């Protein structure tokens, strides 16, 4: 059995139980990440929130099939994803490794007080691919992901900065953004300012949607709809994880055809 796509279509997320076919890849991803971090082999700009969050964008140098140091990305989740989305993307991107540490988030110079408060109170809720540009920030839909696939690399509990999704928010966000973008040719989407539309849709999602923490044991995985509003809950008093932090790998393959991004049937 793969992901429950009926559930996913309705709520914008789904999980799979631990799958032994995943363990080798997880071990490899964790080992490589740890080695790079121990050797300080990373861009310091990737360490944010006063050193409590390592963004880890494109951190893993996996190949276009997700293979890492000769270890294939395989298992029920991958087969299920390829079954649904395989024709829509041509390569697995280089995975992000997002790591939160005890105390996440802390204020930092690179973040305004308003952004920091939004991170604490609304968990930095966002849609991937909506890019803030300029000062003051305006927002544009510039990256068109097929889905978000999460692979925890360590065990952690529900208080250790878990991912949070607003269930069903993908429908609210997609409808709102579609009303603006679908009037224009797909080539122009990148330049259309959707700041207010995006903020209003987020507010609506906060009011109407349930928050759901996504925590799976090691070997388990999850998938998020590309338009589901999500964020990271602050590390709580009872947060527990591996001593090296709460570590999750994410794949976000780019759609071959950007117009699919707003297609409500896929
Ligand atoms: Fe995200």
Short mmCIF file of C-alpha atoms and ligand atoms in Angstrom, two decimals:
data_model
loop_
_atom_site.label_atom_id
_atom_site.label_comp_id
_atom_site.label_asym_id
_atom_site.label_seq_id
_atom_site.Cartn_x
_atom_site.Cartn_y
_atom_site.Cartn_z
CA UNK A 1 0.00 0.00 0.00
CA UNK A 2 1.19 3.49 -0.83
CA UNK A 3 -0.10 6.86 0.30
CA UNK A 4 -3.84 7.21 0.76
CA UNK A 5 -4.47 9.63 -2.09
CA UNK A 6 -8.13 10.19 -1.23
CA UNK A 7 -7.07 11.40 2.20
CA UNK A 8 -4.28 13.46 0.64
CA UNK A 9 -6.61 15.14 -1.86
CA UNK A 10 -8.88 16.23 0.94
CA UNK A 11 -6.41 17.21 3.67
CA UNK A 12 -3.25 18.08 1.73
CA UNK A 13 -0.96 15.63 3.51
CA UNK A 14 -0.47 11.90 4.08
CA UNK A 15 2.01 9.67 5.90
CA UNK A 16 3.40 6.18 5.49
CA UNK A 17 4.56 3.90 8.28
CA UNK A 18 8.20 2.87 8.59
CA UNK A 19 9.39 0.98 5.56
CA UNK A 20 12.57 -1.07 5.78
CA UNK A 21 13.40 -0.25 2.18
CA UNK A 22 14.04 3.34 3.31
CA UNK A 23 16.60 2.65 6.02
CA UNK A 24 19.72 2.41 3.91
CA UNK A 25 19.04 5.74 2.21
CA UNK A 26 18.21 7.38 5.55
CA UNK A 27 21.46 6.09 7.08
CA UNK A 28 23.43 7.42 4.16
CA UNK A 29 21.71 10.83 4.19
CA UNK A 30 22.24 11.20 7.90
CA UNK A 31 25.89 10.16 7.72
CA UNK A 32 26.70 12.54 4.86
CA UNK A 33 24.86 15.44 6.52
CA UNK A 34 26.63 14.88 9.80
CA UNK A 35 30.04 14.69 8.16
CA UNK A 36 29.47 17.94 6.28
CA UNK A 37 28.25 19.69 9.41
CA UNK A 38 31.12 18.38 11.55
CA UNK A 39 33.62 19.66 8.99
CA UNK A 40 31.84 23.02 8.77
CA UNK A 41 31.36 22.30 5.10
CA UNK A 42 28.33 24.51 4.54
CA UNK A 43 27.33 28.11 3.85
CA UNK A 44 26.93 29.96 7.14
CA UNK A 45 23.90 31.80 5.72
CA UNK A 46 22.08 28.49 5.99
CA UNK A 47 22.22 28.73 9.78
CA UNK A 48 19.36 30.98 10.89
CA UNK A 49 17.25 31.89 13.92
CA UNK A 50 20.25 32.49 16.14
CA UNK A 51 21.81 29.17 15.16
CA UNK A 52 18.73 27.11 16.03
CA UNK A 53 17.73 26.28 12.44
CA UNK A 54 19.94 24.90 9.70
CA UNK A 55 18.02 25.43 6.46
CA UNK A 56 20.13 22.96 4.48
CA UNK A 57 18.78 23.80 1.00
CA UNK A 58 20.16 21.47 -1.71
CA UNK A 59 22.37 19.93 0.92
CA UNK A 60 22.44 16.38 -0.40
CA UNK A 61 24.21 15.82 -3.68
CA UNK A 62 21.95 12.96 -4.75
CA UNK A 63 21.50 12.22 -8.44
CA UNK A 64 18.37 12.91 -10.50
CA UNK A 65 16.82 9.63 -9.30
CA UNK A 66 17.47 10.52 -5.65
CA UNK A 67 20.36 8.05 -5.44
CA UNK A 68 22.92 9.04 -2.83
CA UNK A 69 26.47 7.63 -2.86
CA UNK A 70 25.21 4.63 -4.77
CA UNK A 71 22.24 4.06 -2.43
CA UNK A 72 18.91 4.12 -4.26
CA UNK A 73 15.88 6.08 -3.10
CA UNK A 74 13.24 3.36 -3.07
CA UNK A 75 10.35 1.89 -1.13
CA UNK A 76 6.57 2.13 -0.94
CA UNK A 77 6.46 5.91 -0.66
CA UNK A 78 8.68 6.46 -3.68
CA UNK A 79 6.71 3.97 -5.80
CA UNK A 80 3.47 5.58 -4.72
CA UNK A 81 4.76 9.07 -5.60
CA UNK A 82 6.11 7.94 -8.95
CA UNK A 83 2.75 6.29 -9.69
CA UNK A 84 0.89 9.53 -9.15
CA UNK A 85 3.41 12.18 -10.21
CA UNK A 86 6.16 10.40 -12.14
CA UNK A 87 5.26 11.85 -15.53
CA UNK A 88 5.12 15.41 -14.22
CA UNK A 89 8.73 15.88 -13.18
CA UNK A 90 11.97 14.86 -14.81
CA UNK A 91 14.34 14.76 -11.87
CA UNK A 92 14.50 14.49 -8.13
CA UNK A 93 16.05 17.72 -6.86
CA UNK A 94 19.02 17.79 -4.50
CA UNK A 95 17.37 17.22 -1.14
CA UNK A 96 17.15 19.82 1.58
CA UNK A 97 18.18 18.74 5.08
CA UNK A 98 16.31 20.91 7.56
CA UNK A 99 17.65 20.69 11.11
CA UNK A 100 16.13 22.35 14.17
CA UNK A 101 17.94 22.50 17.48
CA UNK A 102 16.68 22.88 21.02
CA UNK A 103 15.52 26.44 21.57
CA UNK A 104 14.22 27.01 18.02
CA UNK A 105 13.47 29.79 17.15
CA UNK A 106 15.69 32.54 18.53
CA UNK A 107 15.61 36.15 17.31
CA UNK A 108 18.36 37.16 14.90
CA UNK A 109 19.57 40.23 13.03
CA UNK A 110 18.40 38.86 9.72
CA UNK A 111 14.78 38.75 10.85
CA UNK A 112 12.43 41.61 11.79
CA UNK A 113 10.53 41.42 15.05
CA UNK A 114 7.31 40.94 13.06
CA UNK A 115 8.80 37.98 11.18
CA UNK A 116 10.10 36.49 14.38
CA UNK A 117 6.70 36.80 16.06
CA UNK A 118 5.04 35.25 13.01
CA UNK A 119 7.52 32.38 13.28
CA UNK A 120 6.70 31.88 16.97
CA UNK A 121 2.94 32.36 16.85
CA UNK A 122 2.04 31.07 13.39
CA UNK A 123 5.05 28.76 12.98
CA UNK A 124 6.29 30.73 9.98
CA UNK A 125 3.39 29.30 7.96
CA UNK A 126 4.07 29.54 4.23
CA UNK A 127 3.73 27.96 0.82
CA UNK A 128 6.94 26.80 -0.81
CA UNK A 129 7.73 28.64 -4.02
CA UNK A 130 6.11 31.97 -3.08
CA UNK A 131 9.17 34.18 -3.00
CA UNK A 132 9.46 37.45 -1.03
CA UNK A 133 11.28 40.11 -3.02
CA UNK A 134 12.29 43.70 -2.25
CA UNK A 135 11.91 45.93 0.76
CA UNK A 136 9.15 46.04 1.88
CA UNK A 137 8.72 42.46 0.75
CA UNK A 138 6.33 41.66 -2.08
CA UNK A 139 5.46 38.09 -2.95
CA UNK A 140 5.54 36.25 -6.26
CA UNK A 141 4.83 32.64 -7.22
CA UNK A 142 8.16 31.77 -8.81
CA UNK A 143 8.88 28.11 -8.12
CA UNK A 144 6.52 25.37 -9.17
CA UNK A 145 7.04 22.23 -7.16
CA UNK A 146 5.28 18.95 -7.85
CA UNK A 147 4.90 17.98 -4.15
CA UNK A 148 6.96 18.01 -0.93
CA UNK A 149 8.25 14.64 0.25
CA UNK A 150 9.55 14.51 3.83
CA UNK A 151 11.94 11.86 5.15
CA UNK A 152 12.89 12.20 8.84
CA UNK A 153 16.53 11.20 9.38
CA UNK A 154 16.24 10.77 13.17
CA UNK A 155 13.56 9.94 15.71
CA UNK A 156 12.00 12.92 17.50
CA UNK A 157 8.87 13.61 19.50
CA UNK A 158 5.95 15.93 18.83
CA UNK A 159 7.54 18.79 20.81
CA UNK A 160 10.85 18.86 18.94
CA UNK A 161 9.97 21.49 16.32
CA UNK A 162 7.61 19.29 14.28
CA UNK A 163 6.23 20.24 10.90
CA UNK A 164 2.67 21.57 11.10
CA UNK A 165 0.16 21.67 8.26
CA UNK A 166 -3.16 23.46 8.08
CA UNK A 167 -5.41 20.68 6.87
CA UNK A 168 -7.26 21.40 3.67
CA UNK A 169 -5.54 24.78 3.23
CA UNK A 170 -4.24 23.72 -0.20
CA UNK A 171 -7.72 24.25 -1.59
CA UNK A 172 -8.06 27.74 -0.09
CA UNK A 173 -4.58 28.80 -1.18
CA UNK A 174 -4.89 27.37 -4.68
CA UNK A 175 -8.32 28.90 -5.30
CA UNK A 176 -7.17 32.34 -4.16
CA UNK A 177 -3.94 32.31 -6.16
CA UNK A 178 -5.73 30.86 -9.21
CA UNK A 179 -8.19 33.74 -9.30
CA UNK A 180 -5.25 36.06 -9.91
CA UNK A 181 -2.82 34.00 -11.95
CA UNK A 182 -5.15 32.11 -14.25
CA UNK A 183 -6.22 35.36 -15.90
CA UNK A 184 -2.71 35.65 -17.29
CA UNK A 185 -0.43 33.55 -19.42
CA UNK A 186 1.79 31.20 -17.45
CA UNK A 187 4.87 33.09 -18.66
CA UNK A 188 3.76 36.13 -16.66
CA UNK A 189 3.03 34.34 -13.37
CA UNK A 190 6.50 35.01 -11.98
CA UNK A 191 5.98 38.78 -12.20
CA UNK A 192 2.48 39.05 -10.76
CA UNK A 193 2.41 40.51 -7.29
CA UNK A 194 0.20 38.24 -5.15
CA UNK A 195 1.13 39.73 -1.75
CA UNK A 196 -2.37 40.68 -0.58
CA UNK A 197 -4.05 37.62 -2.11
CA UNK A 198 -1.54 35.38 -0.36
CA UNK A 199 -1.91 37.12 3.00
CA UNK A 200 -5.71 37.04 2.86
CA UNK A 201 -5.75 33.36 1.90
CA UNK A 202 -3.41 32.54 4.77
CA UNK A 203 -5.71 34.35 7.19
CA UNK A 204 -8.67 32.40 5.87
CA UNK A 205 -6.75 29.14 6.30
CA UNK A 206 -5.82 30.04 9.90
CA UNK A 207 -9.51 30.58 10.65
CA UNK A 208 -10.94 27.57 8.85
CA UNK A 209 -8.33 24.82 8.95
CA UNK A 210 -7.18 22.52 11.72
CA UNK A 211 -3.50 22.48 12.58
CA UNK A 212 -1.93 19.06 12.34
CA UNK A 213 1.54 18.12 13.58
CA UNK A 214 3.29 15.60 11.36
CA UNK A 215 5.51 13.24 13.31
CA UNK A 216 6.45 9.77 12.05
CA UNK A 217 8.92 7.24 13.47
CA UNK A 218 12.25 6.71 11.73
CA UNK A 219 11.66 4.93 8.42
CA UNK A 220 8.28 6.62 8.00
CA UNK A 221 7.69 9.36 5.42
CA UNK A 222 5.13 11.98 4.51
CA UNK A 223 3.97 13.91 1.52
CA UNK A 224 2.53 17.41 1.42
CA UNK A 225 0.44 18.93 -1.31
CA UNK A 226 2.44 21.67 -3.07
CA UNK A 227 -0.08 24.31 -1.96
CA UNK A 228 -0.70 23.25 1.62
CA UNK A 229 0.13 25.91 4.20
CA UNK A 230 2.80 24.58 6.55
CA UNK A 231 5.36 25.70 9.10
CA UNK A 232 7.51 24.55 11.98
CA UNK A 233 6.34 24.65 15.58
CA UNK A 234 8.78 26.12 18.13
CA UNK A 235 10.81 23.60 20.12
CA UNK A 236 8.85 22.91 23.29
CA UNK A 237 9.96 22.23 26.84
CA UNK A 238 9.45 18.50 26.35
CA UNK A 239 11.09 18.37 22.92
CA UNK A 240 13.35 15.32 22.44
CA UNK A 241 15.36 14.22 19.44
CA UNK A 242 18.69 12.77 18.49
CA UNK A 243 21.44 14.82 20.17
CA UNK A 244 22.40 16.26 16.78
CA UNK A 245 18.98 17.87 16.36
CA UNK A 246 15.68 17.24 14.62
CA UNK A 247 16.74 16.37 11.10
CA UNK A 248 14.41 15.94 8.09
CA UNK A 249 15.26 15.55 4.40
CA UNK A 250 12.88 17.07 1.86
CA UNK A 251 12.48 16.56 -1.85
CA UNK A 252 10.60 19.12 -3.94
CA UNK A 253 10.94 18.21 -7.62
CA UNK A 254 10.13 20.98 -10.07
CA UNK A 255 7.18 20.48 -12.42
CA UNK A 256 8.07 20.08 -16.08
CA UNK A 257 5.11 22.29 -16.96
CA UNK A 258 4.45 25.23 -14.61
CA UNK A 259 0.74 25.44 -15.47
CA UNK A 260 0.21 22.10 -13.71
CA UNK A 261 1.02 23.93 -10.46
CA UNK A 262 -2.55 25.24 -10.22
CA UNK A 263 -4.27 22.20 -11.69
CA UNK A 264 -6.82 21.04 -9.15
CA UNK A 265 -7.05 17.49 -10.43
CA UNK A 266 -3.43 16.53 -9.82
FE1 LIG B 1 8.23 24.89 3.35
#
